Coordinates of C-alpha atoms in Angstrom, one line a residue:
Chain A
M2 CA -238.4 135.6 78.1
K3 CA -236.8 138.3 76.0
A4 CA -236.4 141.7 77.6
R5 CA -238.4 144.5 75.9
W6 CA -235.7 147.2 75.9
D7 CA -237.8 149.4 73.6
L8 CA -240.6 149.5 76.2
I9 CA -238.1 150.4 78.9
L10 CA -237.2 153.4 76.8
V11 CA -240.7 154.8 76.6
P12 CA -241.3 156.6 79.9
S13 CA -237.9 158.4 79.8
F14 CA -238.4 159.3 76.2
V15 CA -241.9 160.7 76.7
L16 CA -240.6 162.9 79.6
S17 CA -237.6 164.2 77.7
F18 CA -239.6 164.7 74.5
V19 CA -242.5 166.4 76.1
L20 CA -240.3 168.8 78.1
M21 CA -238.3 169.7 75.0
A22 CA -241.1 169.9 72.5
A23 CA -243.5 171.8 74.8
S24 CA -240.9 174.4 76.0
Q25 CA -239.5 175.0 72.5
I26 CA -242.9 175.2 70.7
I27 CA -244.3 177.6 73.4
F28 CA -241.5 180.0 73.3
L29 CA -241.2 179.9 69.5
R30 CA -244.9 180.6 69.2
A31 CA -244.7 183.5 71.7
S32 CA -241.9 185.0 69.6
F33 CA -244.5 185.7 66.9
Y34 CA -246.8 187.8 69.1
K35 CA -246.6 191.5 69.9
D36 CA -245.4 192.7 73.3
L37 CA -248.1 194.9 74.8
G38 CA -246.0 195.9 77.8
L39 CA -246.0 194.5 81.4
G40 CA -245.5 191.0 80.1
R41 CA -248.8 190.9 78.2
Q42 CA -248.8 189.6 74.7
G43 CA -251.0 190.2 71.6
E44 CA -253.2 187.6 70.0
D45 CA -252.2 187.9 66.4
I46 CA -249.3 186.2 64.7
I47 CA -247.0 188.9 63.4
F48 CA -243.5 188.9 62.1
T49 CA -242.5 192.4 63.3
N50 CA -240.2 191.0 66.0
Y51 CA -238.1 189.2 63.5
G52 CA -238.4 192.1 61.1
R53 CA -237.1 194.4 63.8
F54 CA -234.2 192.1 64.6
F55 CA -232.9 191.9 61.1
T56 CA -233.4 195.6 60.4
D57 CA -232.4 197.2 63.7
E58 CA -228.8 198.0 63.8
F59 CA -228.6 197.5 67.5
Y60 CA -229.7 193.9 67.4
L61 CA -227.6 193.1 64.4
S62 CA -224.5 194.6 66.1
V63 CA -225.3 192.4 69.2
L64 CA -225.4 189.3 67.0
W65 CA -222.2 190.3 65.2
L66 CA -220.4 191.0 68.5
T67 CA -221.5 187.7 69.9
I68 CA -220.0 186.0 66.8
Q69 CA -216.8 188.0 67.1
V70 CA -216.2 187.3 70.8
S71 CA -217.2 183.6 70.4
F72 CA -214.7 183.2 67.5
L73 CA -211.9 184.8 69.5
A74 CA -212.6 182.7 72.6
M75 CA -212.7 179.6 70.4
L76 CA -209.4 180.5 68.8
F77 CA -207.6 181.1 72.1
T78 CA -209.2 178.0 73.6
L79 CA -207.7 175.9 70.8
V80 CA -204.3 177.7 70.9
F81 CA -204.0 177.3 74.7
G82 CA -205.9 174.1 75.1
F83 CA -204.3 171.9 72.5
P84 CA -200.8 171.9 73.9
V85 CA -202.2 171.1 77.3
A86 CA -204.3 168.3 75.9
Y87 CA -201.3 167.0 74.0
M88 CA -199.0 167.1 77.0
I89 CA -201.5 165.2 79.2
A90 CA -202.2 162.6 76.6
R91 CA -198.6 161.9 76.1
L92 CA -197.5 161.8 79.7
R93 CA -197.0 158.4 81.1
S94 CA -196.7 159.1 84.8
R95 CA -199.2 159.7 87.6
W96 CA -198.9 163.4 86.7
A97 CA -201.3 162.9 83.8
M98 CA -204.1 162.2 86.3
V99 CA -203.2 165.1 88.5
L100 CA -203.1 167.5 85.6
L101 CA -206.4 166.2 84.3
A102 CA -207.9 166.6 87.8
G103 CA -206.8 170.3 87.8
I104 CA -208.7 170.8 84.6
V105 CA -211.8 169.0 85.8
I106 CA -211.9 170.9 89.1
S107 CA -211.7 174.2 87.2
T108 CA -214.6 173.2 85.0
F109 CA -216.7 172.0 87.9
I110 CA -216.7 175.2 89.8
T111 CA -219.2 177.7 88.8
I112 CA -218.0 180.6 86.8
V113 CA -219.7 183.1 89.3
I114 CA -217.1 182.2 91.9
K115 CA -214.2 182.5 89.4
V116 CA -215.4 185.9 88.5
F117 CA -214.8 187.0 92.1
G118 CA -211.2 185.9 91.7
I119 CA -210.9 187.8 88.4
Y120 CA -212.4 190.9 90.0
I121 CA -209.9 190.8 92.8
M122 CA -206.9 190.1 90.5
F123 CA -207.8 193.0 88.2
S124 CA -208.8 195.6 90.7
A125 CA -206.7 198.7 90.8
S126 CA -204.7 197.5 93.8
G127 CA -204.9 193.9 92.7
I128 CA -202.1 191.6 92.0
V129 CA -202.1 192.0 88.2
N130 CA -202.1 195.7 88.1
Q131 CA -199.6 196.0 90.9
T132 CA -197.2 193.7 89.2
L133 CA -197.6 195.2 85.7
M134 CA -197.3 198.8 87.1
G135 CA -194.4 197.8 89.3
L136 CA -192.6 196.5 86.2
G137 CA -193.4 199.6 84.3
I138 CA -195.5 197.9 81.7
L139 CA -198.6 199.8 82.6
D140 CA -198.8 203.4 83.9
K141 CA -202.4 203.2 85.0
P142 CA -204.6 200.3 86.2
W143 CA -206.2 198.2 83.5
T144 CA -209.1 195.9 83.9
V145 CA -210.9 193.2 81.9
I146 CA -214.2 193.9 83.5
G147 CA -216.8 195.7 81.3
N148 CA -215.0 195.4 78.0
D149 CA -214.9 193.0 75.1
A150 CA -211.6 191.6 76.2
G151 CA -213.2 190.7 79.5
V152 CA -216.0 188.9 77.8
V153 CA -213.4 186.8 75.8
V154 CA -211.6 186.0 79.1
G155 CA -214.9 185.0 80.7
L156 CA -215.9 182.8 77.8
M157 CA -212.5 181.2 77.9
H158 CA -213.0 180.3 81.6
F159 CA -216.1 178.6 80.4
T160 CA -214.6 176.7 77.5
L161 CA -210.9 176.1 78.2
G162 CA -211.3 173.3 80.6
F163 CA -213.9 171.6 78.4
G164 CA -211.8 172.2 75.4
V165 CA -208.8 170.5 77.0
L166 CA -210.9 167.5 77.8
V167 CA -212.3 167.2 74.3
L168 CA -208.9 167.8 72.6
Y169 CA -207.4 165.3 75.0
S170 CA -209.6 162.6 73.5
V171 CA -208.7 163.8 70.0
V172 CA -205.0 163.5 70.7
Q173 CA -205.5 160.0 72.2
T174 CA -206.7 158.8 68.8
I175 CA -203.3 159.6 67.2
P176 CA -201.0 156.6 67.8
R177 CA -197.8 157.6 69.4
S178 CA -196.0 155.3 67.0
L179 CA -196.7 157.6 64.1
E180 CA -194.8 160.4 65.8
E181 CA -191.9 158.0 66.6
A182 CA -191.9 156.8 63.0
A183 CA -191.5 160.3 61.8
Q184 CA -188.7 160.9 64.3
I185 CA -186.8 157.8 63.3
H186 CA -186.9 159.0 59.8
G187 CA -185.2 162.1 60.8
S188 CA -188.0 164.7 61.5
N189 CA -187.3 167.1 64.2
R190 CA -190.0 168.1 66.7
W191 CA -191.2 171.0 64.6
R192 CA -191.8 168.8 61.5
V193 CA -193.5 166.1 63.7
W194 CA -195.9 168.8 64.7
T195 CA -196.5 170.3 61.3
R196 CA -196.5 167.1 59.3
V197 CA -198.0 164.5 61.8
I198 CA -199.7 165.8 64.8
I199 CA -201.5 168.8 63.4
P200 CA -202.7 167.2 60.1
L201 CA -203.9 164.1 62.0
S202 CA -205.8 166.0 64.7
L203 CA -207.3 168.6 62.3
P204 CA -210.6 166.8 61.7
G205 CA -211.1 166.3 65.5
V206 CA -210.0 169.8 66.2
T207 CA -212.4 171.2 63.6
V208 CA -215.4 169.5 65.3
S209 CA -214.2 170.5 68.7
A210 CA -213.8 174.1 67.5
L211 CA -217.4 174.2 66.4
M212 CA -218.6 172.7 69.7
I213 CA -216.5 175.4 71.6
F214 CA -217.9 178.1 69.3
N215 CA -221.4 177.0 70.1
M216 CA -220.8 177.0 73.8
C217 CA -219.5 180.5 73.5
M218 CA -222.5 181.7 71.5
G219 CA -224.9 180.5 74.2
A220 CA -222.8 181.4 77.2
F221 CA -224.7 183.7 79.5
T222 CA -223.1 183.9 83.0
S223 CA -219.5 184.6 82.0
A224 CA -220.5 187.1 79.4
A225 CA -222.9 188.9 81.7
L226 CA -220.5 189.1 84.6
L227 CA -217.4 190.2 82.8
G228 CA -219.3 192.4 80.4
G229 CA -220.2 194.3 83.5
G230 CA -223.6 195.4 82.1
R231 CA -221.8 197.3 79.3
V232 CA -221.1 194.6 76.8
F233 CA -224.2 192.9 75.3
T234 CA -223.9 189.5 73.7
L235 CA -227.1 187.8 72.6
P236 CA -227.6 185.7 75.7
V237 CA -227.0 188.7 77.9
L238 CA -229.5 190.8 75.9
I239 CA -232.1 187.9 76.1
Q240 CA -231.9 187.9 79.9
R241 CA -232.2 191.7 80.0
V242 CA -235.2 191.9 77.6
V243 CA -237.1 189.1 79.4
I244 CA -236.4 190.0 83.1
M245 CA -235.9 193.8 83.1
E246 CA -238.1 194.9 80.2
V247 CA -240.6 192.0 80.6
K248 CA -240.9 191.6 76.8
Y249 CA -241.5 187.9 76.4
S250 CA -242.1 188.0 72.7
M251 CA -239.0 190.0 71.8
G252 CA -237.0 187.8 74.2
G253 CA -238.5 184.8 72.5
T254 CA -237.4 186.2 69.1
L255 CA -233.9 186.8 70.3
A256 CA -233.8 183.3 71.8
A257 CA -235.1 181.8 68.6
V258 CA -232.3 183.6 66.6
L259 CA -229.7 182.3 69.0
L260 CA -231.2 178.8 68.9
I261 CA -231.3 178.7 65.1
S262 CA -227.7 179.9 64.7
V263 CA -226.5 177.3 67.2
L264 CA -228.4 174.6 65.5
L265 CA -227.0 175.6 62.1
I266 CA -223.5 175.4 63.4
N267 CA -224.4 172.0 64.9
L268 CA -225.7 170.7 61.6
L269 CA -222.5 171.9 60.0
S270 CA -220.4 170.0 62.5
I271 CA -222.5 166.8 62.0
Y272 CA -222.0 167.2 58.2
L273 CA -218.3 167.7 58.6
M274 CA -218.1 164.6 60.9
T275 CA -219.9 162.3 58.5
R276 CA -217.8 163.6 55.6
M277 CA -214.6 163.0 57.5
R278 CA -215.7 159.5 58.5
K279 CA -216.4 158.7 54.9
Q280 CA -212.9 160.0 53.8
R281 CA -211.5 158.1 56.8
L282 CA -209.9 161.2 58.1
V283 CA -210.9 160.4 61.7
I284 CA -209.1 157.6 63.3
T285 CA -211.6 155.8 65.5
Chain B
M13 CA -184.8 168.7 70.6
T14 CA -185.8 165.1 70.5
A15 CA -184.8 164.6 74.1
S16 CA -187.0 167.5 75.1
T17 CA -190.3 165.9 74.4
P18 CA -192.6 163.6 76.4
L19 CA -191.8 161.1 73.6
A20 CA -188.4 160.6 75.1
T21 CA -189.9 158.7 78.0
T22 CA -190.9 156.0 75.6
A23 CA -187.2 155.4 74.8
S24 CA -186.4 154.7 78.4
N25 CA -188.4 151.5 78.6
G26 CA -186.1 150.0 76.1
T27 CA -188.8 148.2 74.1
R28 CA -189.2 151.0 71.5
P29 CA -186.6 152.2 69.1
Q30 CA -184.7 155.2 70.3
P31 CA -185.3 158.2 68.1
Q32 CA -182.2 159.8 66.7
R33 CA -180.9 162.7 68.7
Q34 CA -180.1 165.7 66.6
P35 CA -177.0 167.6 67.4
G36 CA -177.4 171.0 68.8
F37 CA -180.8 170.4 70.3
H38 CA -179.8 169.0 73.7
F39 CA -180.5 172.1 75.7
P40 CA -184.0 171.9 77.1
L41 CA -185.2 175.3 75.8
A42 CA -188.0 173.8 73.7
K43 CA -189.1 171.6 76.6
V44 CA -189.1 174.5 79.0
S45 CA -191.0 176.8 76.7
F46 CA -193.6 174.0 75.8
Y47 CA -194.3 173.2 79.5
G48 CA -194.2 176.9 80.3
F49 CA -196.8 177.6 77.6
C50 CA -199.0 174.7 79.0
S51 CA -198.7 176.1 82.5
L52 CA -200.2 179.4 81.3
S53 CA -203.6 177.6 80.9
Y54 CA -203.4 176.3 84.4
I55 CA -202.5 179.7 85.8
F56 CA -205.4 181.1 83.9
L57 CA -207.9 178.5 85.0
L58 CA -206.9 178.0 88.6
S59 CA -205.6 181.4 89.8
P60 CA -209.1 182.9 90.3
L61 CA -209.9 180.0 92.6
V62 CA -206.7 180.4 94.6
V63 CA -207.3 184.2 94.9
V64 CA -210.8 183.6 96.2
V65 CA -209.6 181.1 98.8
G66 CA -206.7 183.3 99.8
A67 CA -208.6 186.5 100.0
S68 CA -211.3 184.9 102.1
L69 CA -208.7 184.5 104.8
H70 CA -207.8 188.1 105.0
R71 CA -209.2 189.9 108.0
G72 CA -210.1 193.5 107.2
S73 CA -213.0 195.7 107.8
R74 CA -215.8 195.9 105.3
Y75 CA -214.4 199.2 103.9
T76 CA -210.9 198.1 103.3
V77 CA -210.0 196.6 100.0
V78 CA -209.9 192.9 99.7
K79 CA -206.3 191.7 99.9
F80 CA -204.5 188.9 98.0
P81 CA -202.2 187.5 99.2
P82 CA -203.9 187.8 102.6
E83 CA -201.9 189.8 105.2
E84 CA -203.7 189.0 108.4
L85 CA -204.9 185.4 108.4
S86 CA -208.3 184.9 110.1
L87 CA -211.5 183.0 109.7
Y88 CA -213.4 186.1 110.5
W89 CA -215.4 186.3 107.3
Y90 CA -216.5 182.7 107.8
T91 CA -218.5 183.8 110.8
Q92 CA -220.1 186.6 108.8
I93 CA -221.7 184.5 106.1
P94 CA -225.3 185.8 105.9
D95 CA -228.3 183.6 106.4
A96 CA -229.4 184.3 102.8
H97 CA -226.2 182.4 101.6
W98 CA -226.9 179.4 103.8
E99 CA -230.5 179.3 102.6
A100 CA -229.3 179.6 98.9
L101 CA -226.7 176.9 99.5
T102 CA -229.2 174.5 101.0
L103 CA -231.6 175.1 98.1
S104 CA -228.8 174.6 95.6
F105 CA -227.6 171.4 97.3
S106 CA -231.0 169.8 97.6
L107 CA -231.9 170.9 94.0
A108 CA -228.6 169.4 92.6
F109 CA -229.0 166.3 94.7
M110 CA -232.6 165.6 93.6
A111 CA -231.9 166.5 90.0
S112 CA -228.9 164.1 89.8
I113 CA -230.9 161.3 91.4
L114 CA -233.9 161.8 89.1
A115 CA -231.6 162.2 86.1
C116 CA -230.2 158.7 87.0
I117 CA -233.7 157.3 87.4
V118 CA -234.8 158.6 84.0
G119 CA -231.4 158.3 82.3
I120 CA -230.5 154.7 83.1
P121 CA -233.6 153.1 81.4
A122 CA -233.1 155.5 78.5
A123 CA -229.5 154.4 78.0
L124 CA -230.5 150.7 78.3
G125 CA -233.3 151.2 75.8
L126 CA -231.1 153.2 73.4
V127 CA -228.2 150.8 73.4
R128 CA -230.1 147.5 73.5
S129 CA -233.3 147.8 71.6
N130 CA -233.4 147.6 67.9
I131 CA -235.9 150.3 67.2
P132 CA -235.7 152.0 63.9
V133 CA -234.3 155.6 63.6
K134 CA -232.3 155.1 66.8
G135 CA -230.2 158.1 65.9
L136 CA -233.2 160.3 66.0
F137 CA -234.1 159.1 69.5
S138 CA -230.6 159.5 70.8
S139 CA -230.4 163.0 69.4
I140 CA -233.6 164.0 71.1
F141 CA -232.1 162.8 74.4
R142 CA -229.0 164.8 73.7
A143 CA -230.9 167.9 72.6
P144 CA -230.9 169.7 75.9
L145 CA -227.1 170.0 75.7
Q146 CA -227.3 171.6 72.2
I147 CA -229.9 174.2 73.3
P148 CA -228.2 177.1 75.0
S149 CA -229.1 177.2 78.7
I150 CA -230.4 180.7 78.4
V151 CA -232.9 179.6 75.7
T152 CA -233.9 176.7 78.0
G153 CA -234.5 179.1 80.8
V154 CA -236.7 181.4 78.7
A155 CA -238.5 178.5 77.2
F156 CA -239.3 176.9 80.6
L157 CA -240.5 180.2 82.0
Q158 CA -242.9 180.6 79.2
M159 CA -244.0 177.0 79.4
Y160 CA -244.7 177.4 83.2
Y161 CA -246.7 180.6 82.5
L162 CA -248.8 178.9 79.9
F163 CA -249.3 175.9 82.1
G164 CA -250.3 178.2 85.0
D165 CA -252.8 180.1 82.8
L166 CA -254.4 176.8 81.8
T167 CA -254.5 175.0 85.2
G168 CA -254.0 177.7 87.8
I169 CA -250.8 176.0 89.1
Y170 CA -247.8 178.2 88.6
V171 CA -244.6 176.3 89.2
N172 CA -242.2 179.1 88.4
G173 CA -240.4 180.2 91.6
T174 CA -241.0 176.8 93.2
F175 CA -238.7 173.9 94.0
A176 CA -240.6 171.7 91.5
G177 CA -240.2 174.2 88.7
L178 CA -236.5 174.6 89.3
L179 CA -236.1 170.9 89.6
L180 CA -237.8 170.1 86.3
G181 CA -235.5 172.6 84.5
H182 CA -232.4 171.2 86.1
L183 CA -233.6 167.6 85.4
F184 CA -234.0 168.5 81.7
V185 CA -230.3 169.4 81.3
G186 CA -229.2 166.6 83.7
I187 CA -230.7 163.6 81.9
P188 CA -228.4 163.8 78.7
Y189 CA -225.3 163.5 80.9
V190 CA -226.5 160.2 82.5
V191 CA -227.8 158.9 79.1
G192 CA -224.4 159.7 77.6
T193 CA -222.2 158.2 80.3
V194 CA -224.3 155.1 81.0
G195 CA -224.7 154.6 77.2
A196 CA -221.0 154.7 76.7
V197 CA -220.4 152.0 79.4
L198 CA -223.3 149.8 78.0
Q199 CA -221.7 149.9 74.6
R200 CA -218.7 148.0 75.9
F201 CA -220.8 145.8 78.1
D202 CA -220.4 142.0 77.6
T203 CA -223.9 140.7 77.5
R204 CA -222.7 137.2 78.0
L205 CA -222.4 138.2 81.7
E206 CA -226.1 138.6 81.9
E207 CA -226.8 135.5 79.9
A208 CA -224.6 133.6 82.3
A209 CA -226.6 134.9 85.3
L210 CA -229.9 134.2 83.5
S211 CA -229.0 130.7 82.6
L212 CA -227.9 130.0 86.1
G213 CA -231.4 130.7 87.3
A214 CA -231.3 134.4 88.3
G215 CA -234.4 136.3 87.5
R216 CA -234.5 139.5 85.4
I217 CA -234.5 141.7 88.4
T218 CA -231.7 139.9 90.2
T219 CA -229.6 139.9 87.0
F220 CA -230.1 143.6 86.6
R221 CA -229.3 144.3 90.3
R222 CA -226.4 141.9 90.7
V223 CA -224.8 142.0 87.2
T224 CA -225.9 144.9 85.1
L225 CA -226.0 147.6 87.7
P226 CA -222.6 147.0 89.2
V227 CA -221.0 147.1 85.7
I228 CA -222.7 150.3 84.6
M229 CA -222.1 151.9 88.0
P230 CA -219.1 154.0 86.9
G231 CA -221.2 155.5 84.2
V232 CA -224.0 156.2 86.7
Y233 CA -221.6 157.9 89.1
A234 CA -220.0 160.0 86.3
G235 CA -223.4 161.0 84.8
G236 CA -224.8 161.7 88.2
L237 CA -221.8 163.8 89.1
Y238 CA -222.1 165.8 85.9
A239 CA -225.8 166.4 86.4
F240 CA -225.1 167.4 90.0
M241 CA -222.3 169.9 89.1
V242 CA -224.2 171.4 86.2
S243 CA -227.3 171.9 88.4
F244 CA -225.2 173.2 91.3
G245 CA -223.4 175.8 89.2
D246 CA -226.2 176.8 86.9
V247 CA -227.2 180.5 86.5
P248 CA -229.0 180.9 83.2
I249 CA -231.9 178.5 83.9
S250 CA -232.3 179.2 87.6
I251 CA -232.3 183.0 87.0
F252 CA -235.6 182.6 85.1
L253 CA -237.2 180.0 87.3
S254 CA -236.4 181.3 90.8
A255 CA -238.3 183.9 92.6
P256 CA -237.1 186.8 94.9
G257 CA -236.1 185.3 98.2
F258 CA -236.0 181.8 96.7
V259 CA -232.7 181.7 94.7
T260 CA -230.0 179.2 94.2
F261 CA -226.5 180.0 95.4
P262 CA -224.9 181.0 92.1
V263 CA -227.9 183.3 91.3
E264 CA -227.6 184.8 94.8
L265 CA -223.9 185.6 94.0
F266 CA -224.8 186.8 90.6
Y267 CA -227.3 189.4 91.9
G268 CA -225.0 190.1 94.8
M269 CA -222.2 191.1 92.5
E270 CA -224.2 194.0 91.2
N271 CA -224.8 195.3 94.7
D272 CA -222.5 196.1 97.5
F273 CA -219.6 193.8 97.9
N274 CA -219.1 192.0 101.2
P275 CA -216.0 189.8 101.7
S276 CA -218.3 187.1 103.3
V277 CA -219.2 186.0 99.8
L278 CA -215.5 184.9 99.4
A279 CA -215.9 182.8 102.5
S280 CA -219.1 181.0 101.3
S281 CA -217.5 180.7 97.8
T282 CA -214.5 179.0 99.4
L283 CA -216.8 176.6 101.1
V284 CA -218.3 175.7 97.7
I285 CA -214.8 175.3 96.2
L286 CA -213.8 173.0 99.0
F287 CA -217.0 171.0 98.7
S288 CA -216.6 170.6 95.0
L289 CA -213.0 169.5 95.5
G290 CA -214.1 167.0 98.1
L291 CA -216.9 165.6 95.9
L292 CA -214.5 165.1 93.0
L293 CA -211.9 163.4 95.3
L294 CA -214.7 161.1 96.6
M295 CA -215.7 160.2 93.0
Q296 CA -212.1 159.7 92.1
R297 CA -211.9 157.3 95.0
I298 CA -215.0 155.4 94.0
V299 CA -214.7 155.1 90.2
G300 CA -211.4 156.7 89.3
L301 CA -210.9 159.9 87.3
E302 CA -210.0 158.0 84.2
N303 CA -213.4 156.2 84.3
L304 CA -215.1 159.5 85.1
L305 CA -213.8 161.0 81.9
R306 CA -213.8 158.0 79.6
S307 CA -217.4 157.1 80.2
G308 CA -218.6 160.4 79.0
G309 CA -217.1 163.8 78.7
G310 CA -220.8 164.6 79.0
S311 CA -221.6 166.5 75.8

């Protein structure tokens, strides 16, 4: 008797598909109705929500800010994450596991708890301000809460651990022997980095970068908490519009814009992946 | 400079050629600055946790500032954790537990079907299973809320603000993790093991229980753990699907942050940190960290 693996797939697939299709279609449909206030929606299909989004400067500035902070967070995640990923991938002792565990722990603990720590560190009498003022670097307390820098910090708390784990698997695809070959032929470390490690990891890093950027675009909790109610990224605005203003249609429109931009970036990364595979840029 | 890299360790085992040392680069400045730079990431990621744990041990009145490092060690704030936190923790735990179990029940057959069947357009199927990870959680939250409203309008059963409603949302994002991790293990699975069992007279069920399941177990643990932790820490989905007085722990903290600050939240947060740490250690004991990461990485 041959096992029917395709039949085993059916119940799980139906559940996943129905949940996804139903939820997405319903909210996308709602985004075409008019908000009548108090959560009620009109009956007619209209495009004014989308029209408003793309003509209203406020909404456009929110989208632009979301892209800016996401880009910065992605950039810093790569800059700080790649060396760590490289270090762990090349370590041959038990320390590699310990260091990985440190990263995993930090990604597993909810950002809400970390934000408490950040609040305490950056409070006027907190350890950061006391140290910096004690050293004479600052003359008055500085904080990351409630400004754009804070949002970038928050996004990085969301992405850095994940970024290290993804980049770690990228570095693992580069054979150590290539670096040794370069060194035997007289390259110093700097040249090994610029001529071997960076070029070989570039395809993987590009795809990881797009993934990280996407995570940032959709990140709600860290942006909301470190924005302190003063910085609005798209996800923060969505929550506010839906929960506080009870405008389900406008919320749906904002969510649709976010979803579509994220999906476009995804398509771009899939396209890049297949192109790199064809050109054999990715070592797999 | 050569000696300053992790690469130098390869030379010590004697089997690989020793890279040439360059004169003038023996001092470990490059090494120190490289490791120093790497440690910045660790300080960045872990210091907030250390601060929360440390500050929770400082005994002070409600009106004094929170202190880190703590000056007067005490467990006072652990006795002051409000009931609301315990209720939220219980809800979060049962939700995450149920979501991860159900994600395994749905995800294991899905992974088996995806890897082993030869249905056409397999890529499309697997991307539909992976889709919940591509959709930003906040969009999932909004979408599920609207779906529940519509369902309620049609049937009279409103599931938003109930355990079932929350569970369905968390299950939705949990399934892809299990499908991913179990699928990754299955791809390396040697089917001859099953054939051996079958040819020796074991039934399909016995073969699955005694051969397949033990082999894919690391993937199941890893996927289940991801599903658990994602559910346990989620805010953007739960914030839409919970109701006043019926909130998960992260949402409780999220709302609490806007109101008056009470150091007891540091105590309950510390308990969550210790719990997560314990869970991870347990998993590391059962399947090993390397397996946990190799079999998935989740998304």
